Short mmCIF file of C-alpha atoms and ligand atoms in Angstrom, two decimals:
data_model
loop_
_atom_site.label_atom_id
_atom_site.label_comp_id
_atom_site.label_asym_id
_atom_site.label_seq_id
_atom_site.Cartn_x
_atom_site.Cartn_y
_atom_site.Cartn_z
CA UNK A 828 -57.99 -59.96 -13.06
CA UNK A 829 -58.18 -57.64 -15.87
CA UNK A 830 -54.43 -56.69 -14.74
CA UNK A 831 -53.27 -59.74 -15.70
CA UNK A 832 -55.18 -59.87 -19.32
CA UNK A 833 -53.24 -56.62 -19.99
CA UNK A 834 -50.05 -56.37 -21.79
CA UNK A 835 -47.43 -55.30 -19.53
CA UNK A 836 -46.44 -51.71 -19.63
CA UNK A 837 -42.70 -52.39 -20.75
CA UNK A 838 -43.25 -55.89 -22.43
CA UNK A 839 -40.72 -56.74 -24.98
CA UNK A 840 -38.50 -53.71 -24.35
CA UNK A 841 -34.88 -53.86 -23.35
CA UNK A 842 -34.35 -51.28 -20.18
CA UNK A 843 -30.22 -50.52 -18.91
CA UNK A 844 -29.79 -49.02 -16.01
CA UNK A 845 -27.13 -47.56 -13.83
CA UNK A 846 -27.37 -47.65 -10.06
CA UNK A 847 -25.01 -47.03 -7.05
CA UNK A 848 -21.92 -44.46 -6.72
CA UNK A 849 -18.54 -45.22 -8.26
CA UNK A 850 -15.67 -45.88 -6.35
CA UNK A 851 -12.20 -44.19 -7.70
CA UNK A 852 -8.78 -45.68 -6.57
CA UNK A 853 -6.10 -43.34 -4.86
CA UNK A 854 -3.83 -46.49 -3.96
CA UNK A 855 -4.46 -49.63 -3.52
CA UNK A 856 -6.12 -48.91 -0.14
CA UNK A 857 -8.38 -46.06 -0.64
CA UNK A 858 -10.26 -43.82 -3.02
CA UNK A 859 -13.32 -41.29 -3.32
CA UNK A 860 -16.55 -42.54 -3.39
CA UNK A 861 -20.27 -40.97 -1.63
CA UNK A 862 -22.86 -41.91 0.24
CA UNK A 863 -25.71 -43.05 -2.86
CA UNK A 864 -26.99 -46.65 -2.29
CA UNK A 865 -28.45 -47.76 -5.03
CA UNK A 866 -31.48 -48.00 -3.79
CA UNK A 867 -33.56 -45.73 -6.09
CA UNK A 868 -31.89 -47.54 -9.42
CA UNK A 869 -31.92 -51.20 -7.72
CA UNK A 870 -36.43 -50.16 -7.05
CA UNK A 871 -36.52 -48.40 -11.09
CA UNK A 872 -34.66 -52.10 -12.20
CA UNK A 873 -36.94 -53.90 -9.95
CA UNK A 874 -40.31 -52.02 -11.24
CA UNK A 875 -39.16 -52.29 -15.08
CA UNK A 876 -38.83 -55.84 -14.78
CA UNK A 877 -42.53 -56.18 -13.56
CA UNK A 878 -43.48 -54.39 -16.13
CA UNK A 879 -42.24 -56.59 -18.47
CA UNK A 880 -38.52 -55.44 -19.72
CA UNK A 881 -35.42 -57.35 -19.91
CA UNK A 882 -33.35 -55.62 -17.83
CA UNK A 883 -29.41 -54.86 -17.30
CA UNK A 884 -28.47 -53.14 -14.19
CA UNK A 885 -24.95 -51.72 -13.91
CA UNK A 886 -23.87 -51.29 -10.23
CA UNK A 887 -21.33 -49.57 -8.73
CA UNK A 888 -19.94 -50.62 -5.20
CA UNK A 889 -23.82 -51.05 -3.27
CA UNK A 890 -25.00 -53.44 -0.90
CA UNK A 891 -28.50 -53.99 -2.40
CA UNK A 892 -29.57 -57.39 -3.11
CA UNK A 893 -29.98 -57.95 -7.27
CA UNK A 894 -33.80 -57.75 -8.17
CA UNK A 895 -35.29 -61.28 -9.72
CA UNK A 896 -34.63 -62.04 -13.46
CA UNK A 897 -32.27 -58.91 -13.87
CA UNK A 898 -29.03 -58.88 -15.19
CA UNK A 899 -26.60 -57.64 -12.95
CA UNK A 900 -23.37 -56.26 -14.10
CA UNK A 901 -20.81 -54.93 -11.41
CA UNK A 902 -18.22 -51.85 -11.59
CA UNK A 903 -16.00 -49.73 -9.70
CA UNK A 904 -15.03 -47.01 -11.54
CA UNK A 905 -16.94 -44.21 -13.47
CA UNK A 906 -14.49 -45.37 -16.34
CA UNK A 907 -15.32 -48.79 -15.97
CA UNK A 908 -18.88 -48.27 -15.52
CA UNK A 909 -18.72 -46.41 -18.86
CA UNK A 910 -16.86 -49.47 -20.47
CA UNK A 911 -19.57 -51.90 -19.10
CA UNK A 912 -22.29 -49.78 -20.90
CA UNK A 913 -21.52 -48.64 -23.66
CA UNK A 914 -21.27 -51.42 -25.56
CA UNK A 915 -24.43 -52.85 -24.00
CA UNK A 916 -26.61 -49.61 -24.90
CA UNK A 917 -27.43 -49.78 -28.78
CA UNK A 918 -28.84 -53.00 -27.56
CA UNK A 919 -31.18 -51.68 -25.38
CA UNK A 920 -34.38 -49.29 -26.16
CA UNK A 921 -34.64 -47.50 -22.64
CA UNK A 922 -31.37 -45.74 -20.88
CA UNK A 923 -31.89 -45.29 -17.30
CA UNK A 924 -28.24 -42.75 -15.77
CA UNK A 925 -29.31 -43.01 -12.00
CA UNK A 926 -25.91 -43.94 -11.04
CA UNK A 927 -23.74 -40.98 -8.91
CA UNK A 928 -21.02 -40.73 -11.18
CA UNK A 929 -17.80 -39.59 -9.56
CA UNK A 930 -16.97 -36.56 -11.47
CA UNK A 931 -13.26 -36.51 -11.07
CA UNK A 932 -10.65 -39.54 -10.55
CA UNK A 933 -7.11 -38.94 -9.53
CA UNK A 934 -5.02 -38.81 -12.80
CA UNK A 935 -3.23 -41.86 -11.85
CA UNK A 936 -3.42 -44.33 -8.90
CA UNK A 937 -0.52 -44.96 -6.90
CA UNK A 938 0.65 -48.69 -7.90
CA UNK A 939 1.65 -49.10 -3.62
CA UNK A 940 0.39 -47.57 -0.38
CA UNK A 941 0.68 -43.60 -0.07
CA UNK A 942 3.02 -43.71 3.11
CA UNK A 943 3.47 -40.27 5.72
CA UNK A 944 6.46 -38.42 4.35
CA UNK A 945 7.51 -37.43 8.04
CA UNK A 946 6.82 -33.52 6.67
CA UNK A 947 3.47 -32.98 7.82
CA UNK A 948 2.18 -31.77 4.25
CA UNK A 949 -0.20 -34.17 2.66
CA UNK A 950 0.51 -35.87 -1.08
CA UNK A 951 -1.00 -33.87 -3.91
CA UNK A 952 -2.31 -35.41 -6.51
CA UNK A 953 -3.61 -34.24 -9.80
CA UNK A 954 -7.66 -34.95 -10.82
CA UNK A 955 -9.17 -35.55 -14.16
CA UNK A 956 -12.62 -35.81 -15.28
CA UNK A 957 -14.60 -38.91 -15.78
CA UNK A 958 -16.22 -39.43 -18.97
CA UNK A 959 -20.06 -38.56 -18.97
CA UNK A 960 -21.64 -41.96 -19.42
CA UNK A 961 -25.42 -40.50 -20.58
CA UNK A 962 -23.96 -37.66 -22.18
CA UNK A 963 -21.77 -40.35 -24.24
CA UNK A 964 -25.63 -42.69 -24.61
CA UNK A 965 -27.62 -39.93 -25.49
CA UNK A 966 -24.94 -38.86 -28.80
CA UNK A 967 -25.05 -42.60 -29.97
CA UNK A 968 -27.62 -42.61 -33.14
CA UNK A 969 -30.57 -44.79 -33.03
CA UNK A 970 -29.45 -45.34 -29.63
CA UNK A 971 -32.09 -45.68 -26.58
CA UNK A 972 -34.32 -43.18 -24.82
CA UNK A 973 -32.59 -41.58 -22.26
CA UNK A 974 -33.39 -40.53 -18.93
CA UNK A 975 -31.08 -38.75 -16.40
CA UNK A 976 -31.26 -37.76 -12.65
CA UNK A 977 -30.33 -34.87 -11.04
CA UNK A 978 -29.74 -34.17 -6.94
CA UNK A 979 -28.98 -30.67 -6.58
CA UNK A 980 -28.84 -28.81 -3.18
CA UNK A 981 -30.65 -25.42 -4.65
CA UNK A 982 -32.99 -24.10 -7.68
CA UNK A 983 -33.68 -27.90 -8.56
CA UNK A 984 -36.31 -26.94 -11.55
CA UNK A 985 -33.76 -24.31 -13.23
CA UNK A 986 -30.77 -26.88 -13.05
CA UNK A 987 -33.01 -30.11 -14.14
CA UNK A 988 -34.40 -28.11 -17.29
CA UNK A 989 -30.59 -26.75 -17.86
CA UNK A 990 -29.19 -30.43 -17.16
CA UNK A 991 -32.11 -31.78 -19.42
CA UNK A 992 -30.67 -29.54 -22.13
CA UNK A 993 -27.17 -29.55 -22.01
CA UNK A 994 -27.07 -34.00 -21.85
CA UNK A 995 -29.96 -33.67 -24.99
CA UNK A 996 -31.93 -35.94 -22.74
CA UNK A 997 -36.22 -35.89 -23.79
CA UNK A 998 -36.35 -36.93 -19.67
CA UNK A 999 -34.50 -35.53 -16.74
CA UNK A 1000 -35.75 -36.49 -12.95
CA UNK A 1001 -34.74 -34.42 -10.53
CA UNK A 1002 -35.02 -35.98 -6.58
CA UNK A 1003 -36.61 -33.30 -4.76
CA UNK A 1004 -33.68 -32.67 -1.79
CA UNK A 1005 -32.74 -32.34 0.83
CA UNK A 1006 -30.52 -35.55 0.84
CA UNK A 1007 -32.23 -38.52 -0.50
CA UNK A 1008 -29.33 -40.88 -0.48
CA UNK A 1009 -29.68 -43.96 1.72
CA UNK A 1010 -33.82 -42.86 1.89
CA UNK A 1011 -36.22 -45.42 2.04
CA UNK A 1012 -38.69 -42.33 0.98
CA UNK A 1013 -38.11 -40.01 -2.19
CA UNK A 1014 -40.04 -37.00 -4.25
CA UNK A 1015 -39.59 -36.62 -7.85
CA UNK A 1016 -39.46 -33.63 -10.51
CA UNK A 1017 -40.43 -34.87 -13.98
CA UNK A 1018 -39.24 -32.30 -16.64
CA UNK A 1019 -39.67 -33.02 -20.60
CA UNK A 1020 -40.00 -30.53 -23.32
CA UNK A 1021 -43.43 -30.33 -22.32
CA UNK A 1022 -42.74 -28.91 -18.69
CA UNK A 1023 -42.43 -30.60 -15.30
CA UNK A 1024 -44.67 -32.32 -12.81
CA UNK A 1025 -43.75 -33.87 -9.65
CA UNK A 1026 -44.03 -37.47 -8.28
CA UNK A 1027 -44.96 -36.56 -4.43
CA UNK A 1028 -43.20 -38.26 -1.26
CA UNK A 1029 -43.43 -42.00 -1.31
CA UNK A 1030 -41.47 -45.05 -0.93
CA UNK A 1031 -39.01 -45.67 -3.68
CA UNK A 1032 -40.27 -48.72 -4.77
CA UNK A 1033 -43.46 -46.54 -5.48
CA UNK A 1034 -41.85 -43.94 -7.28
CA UNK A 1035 -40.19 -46.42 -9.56
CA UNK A 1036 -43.38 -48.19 -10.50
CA UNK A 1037 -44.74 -44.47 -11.17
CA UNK A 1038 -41.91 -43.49 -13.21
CA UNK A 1039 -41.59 -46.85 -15.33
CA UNK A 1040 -45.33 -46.15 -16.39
CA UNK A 1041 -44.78 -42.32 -17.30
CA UNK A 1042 -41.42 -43.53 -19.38
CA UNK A 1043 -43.78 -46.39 -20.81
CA UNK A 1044 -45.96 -43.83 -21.71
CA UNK A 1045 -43.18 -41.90 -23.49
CA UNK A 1046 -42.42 -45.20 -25.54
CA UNK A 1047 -46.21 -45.83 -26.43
CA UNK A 1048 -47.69 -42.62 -26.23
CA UNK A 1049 -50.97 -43.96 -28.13
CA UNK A 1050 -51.63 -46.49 -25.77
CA UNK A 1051 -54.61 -45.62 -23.57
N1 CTP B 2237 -23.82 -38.87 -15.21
C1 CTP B 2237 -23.14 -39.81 -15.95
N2 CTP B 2237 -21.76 -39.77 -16.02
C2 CTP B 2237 -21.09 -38.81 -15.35
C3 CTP B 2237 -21.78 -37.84 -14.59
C4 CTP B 2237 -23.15 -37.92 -14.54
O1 CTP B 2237 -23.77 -40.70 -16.55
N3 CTP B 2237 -19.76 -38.79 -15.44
C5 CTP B 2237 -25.29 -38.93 -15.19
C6 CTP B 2237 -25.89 -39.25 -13.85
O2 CTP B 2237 -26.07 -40.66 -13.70
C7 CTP B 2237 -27.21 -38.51 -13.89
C8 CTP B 2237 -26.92 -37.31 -14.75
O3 CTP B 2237 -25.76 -37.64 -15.52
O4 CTP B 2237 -28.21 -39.26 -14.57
C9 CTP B 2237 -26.70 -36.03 -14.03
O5 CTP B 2237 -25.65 -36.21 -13.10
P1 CTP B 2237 -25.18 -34.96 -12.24
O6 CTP B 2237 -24.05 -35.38 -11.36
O7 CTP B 2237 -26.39 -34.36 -11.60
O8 CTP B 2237 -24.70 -33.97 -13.41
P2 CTP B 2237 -23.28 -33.49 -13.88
O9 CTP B 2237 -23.37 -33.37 -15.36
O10 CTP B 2237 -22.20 -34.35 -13.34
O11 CTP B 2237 -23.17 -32.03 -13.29
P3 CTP B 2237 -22.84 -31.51 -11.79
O12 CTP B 2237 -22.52 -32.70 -10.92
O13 CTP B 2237 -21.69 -30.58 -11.95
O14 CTP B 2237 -24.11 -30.81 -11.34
CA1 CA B 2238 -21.90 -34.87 -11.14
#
């Protein structure tokens, strides 16, 4: 009962998320994608919106259901995910990067079908970066409070704080491996410019209601 006479956690504030991986076009028929599901961003949108936010959630290809009262936006591309949020993110006063970015695209999808050449040596084709979508947030001024992920297969606290640094990002999590994609279950490593403590194993709806009230306590760090 008390609960309920409380003001939510994230009332009044504007939360954007990405969730999902991307999906990058080789031809018309295939492309390079990986195995996230969404799930962890589609339970962070899910949790922010109990807590009060307006919320924007930018997908990538997933097969998650959309969480009630969010905004759901859906992209392929890492390009076109960046296009989608940009715009949106001066708007908003929380930036949540959970999506798995492709880092690379092929320079130029093939308008038609790659077809067998008969010589038994595959088609080469050249790879470019993707833009950084929260390294591109995190520069805008006045823009919102950012927090990235990280999933790295070795010395997870060395490359969160290094990741943390080099984005300019005042929150990086870091999902303590091995292999949470497609998880129902998750651990988390918090690290801020104070130093790092870790959300132990639990469901990922869990986490995300853990980690919406440690960012709300970022935003209102007076309240008690
Ligand atoms: N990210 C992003 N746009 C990209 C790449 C990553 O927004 N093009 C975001 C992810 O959503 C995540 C954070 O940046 O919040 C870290 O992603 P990660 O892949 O771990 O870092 P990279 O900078 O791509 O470095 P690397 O993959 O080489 O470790
Ligand atoms: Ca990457």
């Amino acid at each position: 009962l008390i609960a309920f006479f409380q003001p939510k956690a994230l009332a009044g504030r504007r939360v954007l998320i990405t969730a999902g991986p991307t999906f990058e076009a080789i031809d018309p028929v295939r492309g390079i994608t990986n195995h996230s599901s969404g799930k962890m961003g589609f339970a962070i949108a899910r949790a922010a919106q109990e807590a009060g936010a307006q919320v924007t959630l930018v997908a990538g290809p997933v097969h998650q259901p959309t969480p009630a009262h969010v905004r759901r936006i859906d992209v392929q591309s890492a390009q076109q995910m960046h296009d989608a949020v940009l715009p949106l993110a001066g708007a908003h006063d929380v930036f949540i990067a959970t999506a798995a970015v492709a880092d690379w695209r092929p320079a130029a999808a093939a308008g038609q079908k790659l077809k067998k050449d008969g010589s038994g040596r595959p088609p080469a084709f050249e790879m470019v970066e993707n833009p950084d979508i929260l390294a591109a947030v995190a520069r805008l001024d006045d823009g919102p409070y950012c927090i990235g992920f990280a999933a790295e297969s070795h010395d997870l606290l060395r490359h969160a704080q290094e990741k943390r640094a080099r984005k300019n990002v005042p929150l990086l999590v870091g999902n303590i491996g091995p292999a949470t994609f497609g998880q129902d279950t998750n651990a988390l490593l918090l690290v801020d410019a104070h130093g790092h403590r870790e959300l132990p194993q639990a469901d990922k709806l869990t986490l995300a209601r853990q980690l919406v009230a440690e960012i709300a306590l970022r935003l209102n760090p007076s309240t008690p």
